[in-house]
Coordinates of C-alpha atoms in Angstrom, one line a residue:
M1 CA 10.8 -44.1 63.2
K2 CA 8.5 -43.9 65.6
I3 CA 9.8 -46.5 68.6
D4 CA 7.8 -48.7 70.4
P5 CA 7.7 -48.0 73.7
R6 CA 7.6 -52.3 74.3
V7 CA 10.6 -53.1 73.0
I8 CA 12.6 -50.9 75.0
H9 CA 10.4 -51.9 78.0
S10 CA 10.6 -55.9 77.2
Q11 CA 14.5 -55.9 76.6
A12 CA 14.6 -53.5 80.1
I13 CA 12.4 -56.9 81.7
V14 CA 14.9 -58.8 79.7
K15 CA 18.3 -57.6 81.3
N16 CA 16.6 -56.1 85.0
T17 CA 17.8 -52.7 84.6
Y18 CA 15.1 -50.8 86.0
T19 CA 17.1 -47.2 86.1
S20 CA 14.5 -43.5 87.2
S21 CA 15.5 -42.7 84.3
Q22 CA 14.8 -46.0 81.7
L23 CA 11.5 -45.7 83.7
T24 CA 10.4 -41.8 82.8
H25 CA 11.8 -42.8 80.2
L26 CA 9.7 -44.9 78.8
L27 CA 7.2 -43.4 80.5
T28 CA 7.3 -41.0 78.7
L29 CA 7.6 -42.9 75.3
Y30 CA 4.3 -44.5 75.9
S31 CA 2.9 -41.3 76.7
K32 CA 2.7 -40.4 72.3
S33 CA 2.0 -44.3 72.3
T34 CA -1.4 -44.2 70.4
K35 CA -2.5 -47.5 71.5
T36 CA -4.2 -45.2 75.0
Q37 CA -6.3 -47.8 76.0
T38 CA -3.4 -50.8 76.2
N39 CA -0.2 -48.1 77.6
S40 CA -2.9 -46.8 80.4
T41 CA -2.5 -49.3 83.2
I42 CA 1.2 -49.8 81.8
I43 CA 1.6 -45.8 83.1
L44 CA 0.1 -46.1 86.0
K45 CA 2.3 -49.2 87.0
L46 CA 5.1 -47.8 85.6
F47 CA 5.0 -44.4 87.4
N48 CA 4.1 -46.3 90.6
Q49 CA 7.4 -48.0 90.4
L50 CA 9.8 -45.2 90.1
P51 CA 11.4 -44.1 93.2
S52 CA 10.4 -40.0 93.5
H53 CA 7.8 -38.2 90.5
D54 CA 10.0 -35.0 88.7
V55 CA 8.4 -33.2 87.0
V56 CA 8.8 -35.2 83.6
S57 CA 7.1 -37.9 84.9
W58 CA 3.9 -36.3 86.3
T59 CA 4.4 -34.5 82.4
S60 CA 4.5 -37.9 81.0
L61 CA 1.6 -39.0 82.7
I62 CA -0.9 -35.7 82.2
S63 CA -0.9 -36.0 79.3
H64 CA -1.4 -39.5 78.0
F65 CA -4.1 -38.3 79.5
S66 CA -4.9 -35.3 78.2
K67 CA -8.0 -35.9 76.8
T68 CA -9.1 -37.1 80.2
T69 CA -10.7 -34.7 82.8
L70 CA -8.1 -37.8 84.6
S71 CA -5.0 -35.1 83.2
F72 CA -7.2 -32.8 86.0
H73 CA -6.5 -34.9 88.9
H74 CA -3.6 -35.8 88.6
F75 CA -1.6 -31.8 87.6
I76 CA -3.9 -31.6 91.3
S77 CA -2.1 -35.0 92.8
M78 CA 1.6 -32.6 90.9
L79 CA 1.0 -29.4 92.7
R80 CA 0.2 -31.4 96.8
H81 CA 3.4 -32.9 95.9
P82 CA 4.2 -30.7 95.7
T83 CA 6.7 -30.6 92.8
S84 CA 6.2 -27.4 90.3
P85 CA 5.0 -28.2 86.1
N86 CA 6.7 -26.6 83.8
Q87 CA 6.2 -24.8 80.1
R88 CA 5.2 -28.5 78.9
T89 CA 2.9 -29.8 81.0
F90 CA 0.8 -26.6 80.8
A91 CA 0.2 -26.8 76.9
S92 CA 0.1 -29.9 78.0
L93 CA -3.6 -29.0 79.9
F94 CA -4.1 -26.2 77.7
A95 CA -4.9 -28.9 75.9
T96 CA -7.2 -30.7 77.9
C97 CA -9.5 -27.8 78.4
A98 CA -9.5 -26.9 74.9
S99 CA -10.7 -30.8 73.5
L100 CA -13.0 -30.8 76.8
S101 CA -14.3 -27.3 75.6
D102 CA -13.4 -26.1 79.8
F103 CA -13.2 -22.7 79.7
S104 CA -13.3 -21.8 83.0
F105 CA -10.5 -24.4 84.0
G106 CA -9.2 -22.9 80.7
V107 CA -8.5 -19.0 82.6
Q108 CA -7.9 -20.6 86.2
L109 CA -4.7 -22.5 83.7
H110 CA -3.6 -18.9 82.6
C111 CA -3.4 -18.1 86.0
V112 CA -1.5 -20.5 88.0
A113 CA 1.3 -20.5 85.1
L114 CA 1.5 -16.5 84.9
K115 CA 2.1 -16.9 89.1
L116 CA 4.5 -19.5 88.1
G117 CA 5.8 -17.4 85.6
V118 CA 5.6 -19.2 82.9
C119 CA 2.5 -18.6 80.6
Y120 CA 4.9 -17.1 77.9
G121 CA 7.5 -19.7 77.2
A122 CA 7.0 -20.7 73.7
F123 CA 5.6 -24.1 74.4
S124 CA 2.9 -23.2 76.9
A125 CA 1.9 -20.3 74.5
S126 CA 1.4 -22.2 71.9
G127 CA -0.9 -23.6 74.0
L128 CA -2.5 -21.2 75.5
I129 CA -3.3 -19.6 72.0
S130 CA -4.7 -22.8 70.6
F131 CA -7.3 -23.0 73.8
Y132 CA -8.3 -19.4 74.0
C133 CA -9.0 -19.8 69.4
K134 CA -10.8 -23.3 69.7
M135 CA -13.1 -21.3 72.9
R136 CA -13.1 -18.8 70.0
V137 CA -12.0 -15.4 71.9
C138 CA -9.5 -15.2 69.3
D139 CA -9.0 -11.4 71.1
S140 CA -7.5 -12.8 73.8
A141 CA -4.9 -15.5 71.9
R142 CA -4.0 -12.5 70.8
K143 CA -3.1 -11.1 73.3
V144 CA -1.1 -14.2 74.3
F145 CA 0.6 -13.7 71.6
D146 CA 1.1 -10.2 71.2
E147 CA 2.8 -10.3 75.2
T148 CA 5.2 -13.8 74.5
P149 CA 8.4 -12.3 73.9
E150 CA 10.0 -15.5 71.3
R151 CA 7.9 -16.2 69.2
D152 CA 8.4 -19.3 67.1
G153 CA 7.3 -21.3 64.1
V154 CA 5.0 -22.8 66.4
C155 CA 3.7 -19.6 67.6
F156 CA 2.6 -17.7 64.0
S157 CA 1.1 -21.4 62.6
T158 CA -1.0 -21.4 65.6
M159 CA -2.6 -18.2 65.3
I160 CA -3.0 -18.3 62.3
V161 CA -4.5 -21.8 62.2
G162 CA -6.7 -19.9 64.8
F163 CA -7.7 -16.9 63.0
A164 CA -8.3 -19.4 60.1
Q165 CA -10.6 -21.4 62.4
N166 CA -12.4 -19.0 63.8
A167 CA -12.8 -16.5 60.1
R168 CA -11.0 -14.0 60.2
G169 CA -8.6 -14.4 57.8
V170 CA -7.3 -10.9 57.5
D171 CA -6.6 -11.5 60.2
A172 CA -4.8 -14.5 59.1
L173 CA -2.9 -13.2 55.9
G174 CA -1.4 -10.3 58.4
C175 CA -0.6 -12.9 61.5
F176 CA 1.4 -14.4 58.5
G177 CA 2.7 -11.7 57.1
E178 CA 4.3 -10.7 60.3
M179 CA 5.6 -14.2 59.9
R180 CA 7.8 -14.1 56.9
K181 CA 8.6 -10.2 57.5
W182 CA 10.4 -11.3 61.5
G183 CA 12.3 -14.9 58.6
L184 CA 10.2 -17.7 60.1
T185 CA 10.4 -20.9 58.3
S186 CA 6.9 -21.3 56.8
C187 CA 5.3 -25.4 57.7
M188 CA 2.6 -26.9 56.9
Y189 CA 0.8 -26.1 59.6
S190 CA 1.2 -22.3 58.7
L191 CA 1.2 -23.0 55.0
S192 CA -3.1 -24.8 55.5
G193 CA -3.8 -22.1 57.6
V194 CA -3.4 -19.2 55.8
L195 CA -5.0 -21.0 52.7
R196 CA -7.9 -21.6 54.5
A197 CA -8.2 -17.8 55.9
V198 CA -7.4 -16.9 51.8
G199 CA -10.6 -18.6 51.1
E200 CA -12.6 -18.0 53.1
V201 CA -12.7 -13.6 52.1
A202 CA -11.7 -15.3 48.5
V203 CA -8.4 -13.0 47.8
A204 CA -7.2 -14.9 44.6
E205 CA -3.8 -13.3 44.1
Q206 CA -2.7 -13.9 47.4
C207 CA -3.8 -17.3 46.9
R208 CA -1.5 -17.0 43.6
M209 CA 1.4 -15.8 46.0
I210 CA 1.0 -18.5 48.3
H211 CA 1.0 -21.4 45.9
G212 CA 4.6 -19.8 44.2
H213 CA 6.0 -19.5 47.7
C214 CA 4.8 -23.2 48.2
V215 CA 6.8 -24.2 45.0
V216 CA 10.3 -22.8 46.7
T217 CA 10.2 -23.4 49.9
G218 CA 9.2 -27.4 48.2
F219 CA 5.7 -27.9 50.4
E220 CA 3.5 -27.4 47.2
R221 CA 4.5 -31.9 46.6
N222 CA 2.8 -32.0 50.4
V223 CA -0.7 -33.4 50.5
V224 CA -1.9 -31.3 53.0
V225 CA -0.5 -28.1 51.2
G226 CA -1.7 -29.7 48.7
T227 CA -5.0 -30.2 49.8
A228 CA -5.9 -27.0 51.4
L229 CA -5.0 -25.3 47.8
V230 CA -7.0 -27.1 46.0
D231 CA -9.4 -26.1 48.8
G232 CA -8.6 -22.5 49.0
Y233 CA -8.3 -22.1 44.7
G234 CA -11.8 -23.8 45.2
K235 CA -13.4 -21.1 47.1
C236 CA -12.1 -18.2 45.6
G237 CA -13.8 -19.6 42.2
L238 CA -10.0 -20.9 40.2
V239 CA -11.5 -23.6 39.8
V240 CA -9.2 -24.0 37.2
E241 CA -6.4 -23.5 39.2
A242 CA -7.7 -26.4 42.1
R243 CA -7.8 -29.2 39.1
G244 CA -4.0 -28.8 38.4
V245 CA -3.2 -28.8 41.9
F246 CA -5.3 -31.4 42.9
D247 CA -4.2 -33.8 39.0
E248 CA -0.8 -33.8 40.3
L249 CA -1.3 -35.0 44.1
M250 CA -5.0 -36.7 43.0
V251 CA -3.1 -40.9 43.1
R252 CA -2.3 -39.5 47.4
M253 CA -5.2 -37.2 47.9
S254 CA -7.4 -38.6 50.4
V255 CA -11.3 -38.0 50.8
I256 CA -11.0 -34.6 51.6
G257 CA -8.8 -34.1 49.2
W258 CA -11.4 -35.4 46.2
N259 CA -14.2 -33.0 49.0
A260 CA -12.7 -29.8 48.9
M261 CA -12.3 -30.3 44.8
M262 CA -15.8 -31.2 45.0
S263 CA -16.7 -28.5 46.6
G264 CA -15.1 -25.7 44.2
Y265 CA -17.5 -27.0 41.1
A266 CA -20.4 -26.8 43.9
Q267 CA -19.9 -23.5 44.1
Q268 CA -19.8 -22.8 40.5
G269 CA -22.4 -25.4 40.0
D270 CA -21.0 -27.2 37.8
K271 CA -23.2 -30.7 38.5
D272 CA -21.0 -32.3 35.7
L273 CA -17.7 -31.8 36.4
V274 CA -18.6 -32.5 40.3
M275 CA -20.9 -35.8 39.1
E276 CA -17.3 -36.9 36.8
L277 CA -15.1 -36.6 39.9
F278 CA -17.5 -38.9 42.4
G279 CA -16.5 -41.5 39.2
L280 CA -13.0 -41.6 40.0
M281 CA -13.5 -41.1 43.4
E282 CA -14.8 -44.2 43.4
G283 CA -13.3 -46.2 40.5
N284 CA -9.8 -44.9 42.8
G285 CA -11.7 -46.7 45.5
I286 CA -11.9 -43.8 47.6
E287 CA -14.6 -43.9 50.1
P288 CA -17.6 -41.3 50.3
D289 CA -18.0 -40.1 53.3
E290 CA -20.9 -36.9 54.3
Y291 CA -18.9 -34.0 52.7
T292 CA -18.5 -36.0 49.8
F293 CA -22.9 -35.9 49.5
L294 CA -22.7 -32.1 50.6
A295 CA -20.7 -30.8 48.1
I296 CA -23.0 -33.3 45.2
L297 CA -26.6 -31.7 47.4
T298 CA -24.5 -28.3 45.9
A299 CA -24.0 -28.6 42.7
F300 CA -27.4 -29.9 42.1
S301 CA -29.4 -27.4 44.6
N302 CA -26.9 -25.0 43.0
A303 CA -28.5 -25.7 39.4
G304 CA -31.8 -25.7 40.6
L305 CA -32.8 -29.2 40.8
A306 CA -34.7 -30.5 43.8
N307 CA -35.8 -33.6 42.3
E308 CA -31.8 -34.9 42.0
V309 CA -30.5 -33.4 45.0
K310 CA -34.1 -35.4 46.5
C311 CA -32.8 -38.2 44.8
W312 CA -29.3 -38.1 46.3
F313 CA -30.2 -37.2 50.3
E314 CA -31.1 -40.4 49.7
K315 CA -29.4 -42.1 48.1
M316 CA -27.0 -40.9 50.7
K317 CA -28.4 -42.5 53.1
M318 CA -30.1 -46.0 51.4
E319 CA -26.7 -46.7 49.6
Y320 CA -24.5 -45.6 51.4
G321 CA -25.1 -45.8 54.3
L322 CA -24.7 -42.5 55.2
E323 CA -26.6 -40.2 58.3
P324 CA -27.6 -37.0 57.0
W325 CA -26.1 -33.6 59.0
M326 CA -28.6 -31.1 60.3
E327 CA -26.5 -29.3 56.4
H328 CA -27.3 -32.2 54.4
Y329 CA -31.1 -31.6 55.5
T330 CA -30.5 -27.6 54.5
C331 CA -29.7 -28.0 51.3
L332 CA -33.3 -30.5 50.6
I333 CA -34.9 -27.1 52.5
G334 CA -32.8 -25.0 50.5
V335 CA -33.8 -26.1 46.7
L336 CA -37.1 -27.2 47.3
G337 CA -38.2 -23.7 49.1
R338 CA -36.5 -21.9 46.2
V339 CA -38.3 -24.0 43.8
G340 CA -41.5 -23.1 44.6
R341 CA -42.5 -26.1 46.6
I342 CA -42.9 -24.6 50.4
V343 CA -44.8 -26.4 51.5
E344 CA -42.5 -29.8 51.0
A345 CA -40.1 -28.2 52.4
E346 CA -41.8 -27.0 55.4
R347 CA -43.2 -30.4 56.6
I348 CA -38.8 -31.9 56.8
A349 CA -37.7 -28.9 58.7
L350 CA -39.6 -29.7 60.6
T351 CA -40.0 -33.8 61.0
M352 CA -36.2 -34.1 60.5
P353 CA -33.7 -35.7 63.2
Y354 CA -32.3 -31.9 63.4
E355 CA -34.3 -29.1 66.0
A356 CA -33.5 -26.6 62.8
D357 CA -31.2 -23.5 63.6
A358 CA -31.9 -20.6 62.0
A359 CA -29.6 -21.2 59.2
V360 CA -33.7 -23.2 57.3
W361 CA -35.6 -21.0 59.0
R362 CA -33.4 -18.2 57.3
T363 CA -33.7 -20.0 53.9
L364 CA -37.6 -21.1 53.7
L365 CA -37.8 -16.8 55.1
S366 CA -35.6 -16.2 51.2
S367 CA -38.1 -18.8 49.6
C368 CA -41.4 -17.6 50.9
A369 CA -39.8 -14.0 49.6
H370 CA -38.7 -15.2 46.1
H371 CA -42.8 -16.4 45.6
G372 CA -43.8 -13.5 47.1
E373 CA -46.0 -15.5 49.1
A374 CA -46.6 -13.4 52.6
D375 CA -49.2 -15.3 55.2
M376 CA -46.4 -18.1 54.9
A377 CA -43.6 -15.6 54.9
L378 CA -44.5 -14.3 58.0
V379 CA -44.4 -18.1 59.4
M380 CA -41.2 -18.9 59.2
S381 CA -39.9 -15.2 60.5
K382 CA -41.9 -16.0 64.1
R383 CA -40.2 -19.0 63.7
L384 CA -36.7 -17.3 63.3
L385 CA -37.6 -14.7 66.1
E386 CA -38.0 -17.6 68.3
L387 CA -34.2 -18.7 68.2
N388 CA -33.2 -15.0 67.7
L389 CA -35.3 -11.8 68.8
Y390 CA -32.2 -9.9 67.3
D391 CA -31.8 -11.7 63.4
D392 CA -32.2 -8.2 61.8
S393 CA -33.0 -10.6 58.7
A394 CA -35.4 -12.0 59.6
Y395 CA -37.6 -8.7 59.5
V396 CA -35.7 -7.1 56.4
I397 CA -36.5 -10.3 54.3
L398 CA -40.8 -9.9 55.8
S399 CA -40.8 -6.5 55.6
N400 CA -40.0 -6.9 51.5
V401 CA -42.3 -9.3 51.4
L402 CA -45.7 -7.0 52.8
V403 CA -43.9 -4.8 50.6
S404 CA -44.0 -6.7 47.3
A405 CA -48.5 -8.0 48.7
G406 CA -49.2 -4.2 49.0
R407 CA -49.7 -5.1 53.2
L408 CA -48.2 -1.4 53.7
D409 CA -49.9 -1.1 57.1
E410 CA -48.0 -4.6 58.4
V411 CA -44.6 -3.3 57.3
R412 CA -45.0 -0.3 58.9
E413 CA -45.7 -2.5 62.3
V414 CA -42.4 -4.4 62.0
R415 CA -40.4 -1.7 61.3
K416 CA -41.6 -0.4 64.3
L417 CA -41.1 -3.5 65.5
M418 CA -37.9 -3.2 64.4
K419 CA -36.8 0.0 65.9
H420 CA -37.5 -0.7 68.8
R421 CA -35.8 -3.5 69.8
R422 CA -33.4 -1.4 67.5
V423 CA -32.0 -4.0 65.3
S424 CA -30.3 -2.6 62.7
K425 CA -30.0 -3.9 59.1
E426 CA -26.7 -5.4 58.7
G427 CA -25.4 -3.3 56.0
G428 CA -24.1 -4.5 52.3
K429 CA -19.7 -5.0 52.5
S430 CA -17.6 -5.4 49.4
W431 CA -14.2 -5.8 48.8
I432 CA -12.0 -6.6 45.4
E433 CA -8.5 -7.9 45.0
L434 CA -5.8 -5.6 42.2
P435 CA -2.7 -7.0 42.1
G436 CA -1.2 -5.5 45.7
E437 CA -4.5 -4.4 47.6
V438 CA -7.7 -5.2 49.5
H439 CA -10.6 -2.0 48.6
V440 CA -13.2 -3.4 50.6
F441 CA -16.9 -0.9 50.1
L442 CA -19.3 0.1 52.1
A443 CA -23.2 1.0 50.4
G444 CA -22.6 4.6 49.2
D445 CA -19.8 4.7 50.2
K446 CA -18.2 7.7 49.5
T447 CA -14.4 7.2 51.5
H448 CA -12.5 6.4 48.6
A449 CA -9.3 8.1 47.4
M450 CA -10.7 7.8 43.1
N451 CA -14.3 8.7 44.5
K452 CA -14.7 11.1 42.7
E453 CA -13.7 9.0 39.5
I454 CA -16.1 6.2 40.3
Y455 CA -19.6 8.5 40.8
A456 CA -18.6 9.2 37.3
K457 CA -18.8 6.0 35.7
L458 CA -21.7 4.7 38.0
V459 CA -23.6 7.2 35.8
E460 CA -22.3 7.0 32.6
L461 CA -22.2 3.0 33.6
R462 CA -25.6 3.7 33.8
E463 CA -26.4 5.7 30.7
E464 CA -25.3 2.6 29.1
I465 CA -27.4 -0.2 30.1
L466 CA -30.7 2.1 30.0
K467 CA -29.6 2.2 26.2
L468 CA -29.8 -1.8 26.5
G469 CA -33.1 -2.2 28.8
Y470 CA -31.9 -1.7 32.6
E471 CA -35.1 -1.1 34.3
P472 CA -34.3 -0.7 38.1
V473 CA -36.0 -3.4 40.4
V474 CA -38.3 -1.1 42.5
D475 CA -41.7 -2.3 44.0
E476 CA -44.0 -1.2 42.4
T477 CA -46.1 -0.5 45.3
L478 CA -44.3 2.1 46.9
P479 CA -44.8 6.0 46.8
E480 CA -43.2 8.3 43.2
V481 CA -41.0 10.0 46.1
D482 CA -39.9 6.7 48.0
K483 CA -39.0 4.3 44.0
V484 CA -37.3 7.7 43.4
V485 CA -35.0 7.7 46.2
K486 CA -34.6 3.6 46.4
R487 CA -33.9 3.7 42.6
E488 CA -30.8 6.2 44.0
E489 CA -30.2 4.5 46.9
L490 CA -29.8 0.7 44.3
W491 CA -27.8 2.3 42.2
Y492 CA -24.9 3.3 44.7
H493 CA -24.3 -0.3 46.1
S494 CA -21.8 -2.2 47.2
E495 CA -21.4 -4.3 44.6
K496 CA -21.6 -2.1 42.5
L497 CA -19.4 0.7 43.9
A498 CA -16.3 -2.2 43.9
L499 CA -16.7 -2.2 39.9
A500 CA -17.5 0.9 39.4
F501 CA -13.6 1.1 41.1
A502 CA -12.0 -1.7 39.0
L503 CA -13.3 0.2 36.0
V504 CA -11.3 3.4 36.7
S505 CA -8.7 1.1 38.2
R506 CA -5.2 1.8 36.8
A507 CA -4.2 -1.6 38.4
A508 CA -6.7 -3.9 37.1
P509 CA -5.4 -5.8 35.0
P510 CA -7.0 -5.3 31.9
G511 CA -9.0 -7.9 29.6
K512 CA -8.9 -9.8 32.3
A513 CA -11.3 -11.2 35.1
L514 CA -13.1 -8.3 37.7
R515 CA -13.7 -10.4 40.2
I516 CA -15.6 -9.5 43.9
V517 CA -17.0 -10.6 47.3
K518 CA -20.0 -9.4 49.2
N519 CA -20.9 -10.3 52.9
L520 CA -24.5 -10.6 51.6
R521 CA -26.6 -12.3 49.0
I522 CA -26.0 -10.4 45.3
C523 CA -29.5 -8.5 45.2
R524 CA -31.8 -8.7 42.4
D525 CA -31.1 -4.9 41.3
C526 CA -27.5 -5.3 41.2
H527 CA -27.7 -8.8 39.3
M528 CA -29.7 -7.2 37.1
A529 CA -27.5 -4.5 36.3
F530 CA -24.4 -6.7 36.6
K531 CA -25.6 -8.3 33.0
Y532 CA -25.9 -5.6 31.2
I533 CA -22.7 -3.9 32.5
S534 CA -21.1 -7.5 31.2
M535 CA -22.3 -6.4 27.9
V536 CA -21.0 -2.9 27.8
V537 CA -18.4 -4.0 28.4
N538 CA -17.1 -6.8 27.1
R539 CA -15.9 -8.4 30.4
E540 CA -16.4 -11.4 32.9
I541 CA -17.6 -9.9 36.1
I542 CA -17.6 -12.4 38.8
V543 CA -19.2 -11.9 42.1
R544 CA -18.5 -14.2 45.5
D545 CA -21.8 -13.8 47.7
S546 CA -22.4 -15.6 51.1
N547 CA -24.6 -18.4 48.3
R548 CA -22.9 -19.4 45.5
Y549 CA -20.7 -17.2 42.7
H550 CA -21.8 -15.4 39.6
K551 CA -20.1 -15.6 36.3
F552 CA -21.8 -12.5 34.3
L553 CA -20.7 -12.5 30.7
N554 CA -22.4 -11.0 27.4
G555 CA -25.7 -11.1 29.9
N556 CA -26.1 -13.8 30.9
C557 CA -24.8 -15.0 34.5
S558 CA -23.4 -18.3 35.0
C559 CA -26.5 -19.3 37.9
A560 CA -29.2 -18.2 35.4
D561 CA -31.1 -16.8 37.4
F562 CA -31.3 -18.7 40.7
W563 CA -29.8 -17.9 43.9

């Protein structure tokens, strides 16, 4: 139970016992209290009443103003008196720099901490790691972490959370494994951080293992960890497991937990379960927020229901009084574009209360490609390049549209421009998790230890699905020689290599769904091929691309060919 500093303060006034130690203790208690505005005047008064100021009183004062520049002013005054700061002083100052996004002052503080020899204590190191991670300079954070001689659980948790927040899931998982190796106890923060990382890279078995660890350590009933489990399972596509955790904690779940479960269903395009949860949520008295509606819009968008997306977009504003974010507009624009209402989508992009970002124009460019709108694609590509001249998607998608339209002279110009600017296409990368290991494949990869077996399996699969009617999705406007080359290249895409490996590997559990993750959107040819392959191997194949989940079974995909 937290002590109310006002109670102790009033007792000291009544007894008229104001010693320096009591004043310092009061100052510390007030600095940790949440009533910031009320306490500021009292804290300054108590601080000025002290006959002399030590590092504890200065640190309490600095900590109280940790989200404002006053923290820096008091620190400079502290140095002028002079009083040497300690680890806790720097930890508070690093938090201020992160809160105010003041990178330069944070680096200067790092230098001062080095000179004073307090940089690599547990408190200051954790604050510095957190600062660098929030500034998105994870390599500097890792350097501080590695150079800290006595890393405790807080240091590890800070590093794990920092990696997870910066989309470096593999590094976060590695750091968590290192923490367990050193025998340090897991906490709420390290577990929620590593579960976020698991969702980032969609490694389902790791999620199950960490869930087991949560049970062993007694954190499975913790709401924060439970919410992270729901989110991790949902992003791994294991919505049944996510719902099991959610149902156990439902009565204690905040809106964050409800949103995590709805988001898991939305990624699958399961609009019915999203809306069922939304009804339960309101029935339990949980007020929906912007993330709730983002899940609803995503679910209807993944189902290709543009009118429903528009309807709920308006409901969000008119009935619930919530102002849509850029992400909500991007969702609306995306679904309108995918169903062919490109002009309407463009009008929204130009009139919304936000400056359209690269994601918006890339979404519209992809829609133009999907519907063969070459002239519109030129406009969208130009807008995308105005934001980033080196965005490879602007050149690649436009080139594909122009090829389909037979405008080969313009295609050559685009490719020439791409070469002149030294823009290279982002390579496809896929990975599949089998018990104990994650296997990563690049397009045309021949470095895997089972390379011969993988390519032999691909030849076998191609022969089988050709019999069933599969035809490579190759642009018919290409010269015949180029079409032959293209057909070969298509067959060695990273997701096909990952699938072939899973089918020949003895480590793959027989009969279970094969789960593949890809860094880009799955191409039309792989999507078509996987539908046929699911019939040949009589197994469910699940692919999570950069946009959504695809579940292939018996020649069909859960996305209904809308992605």
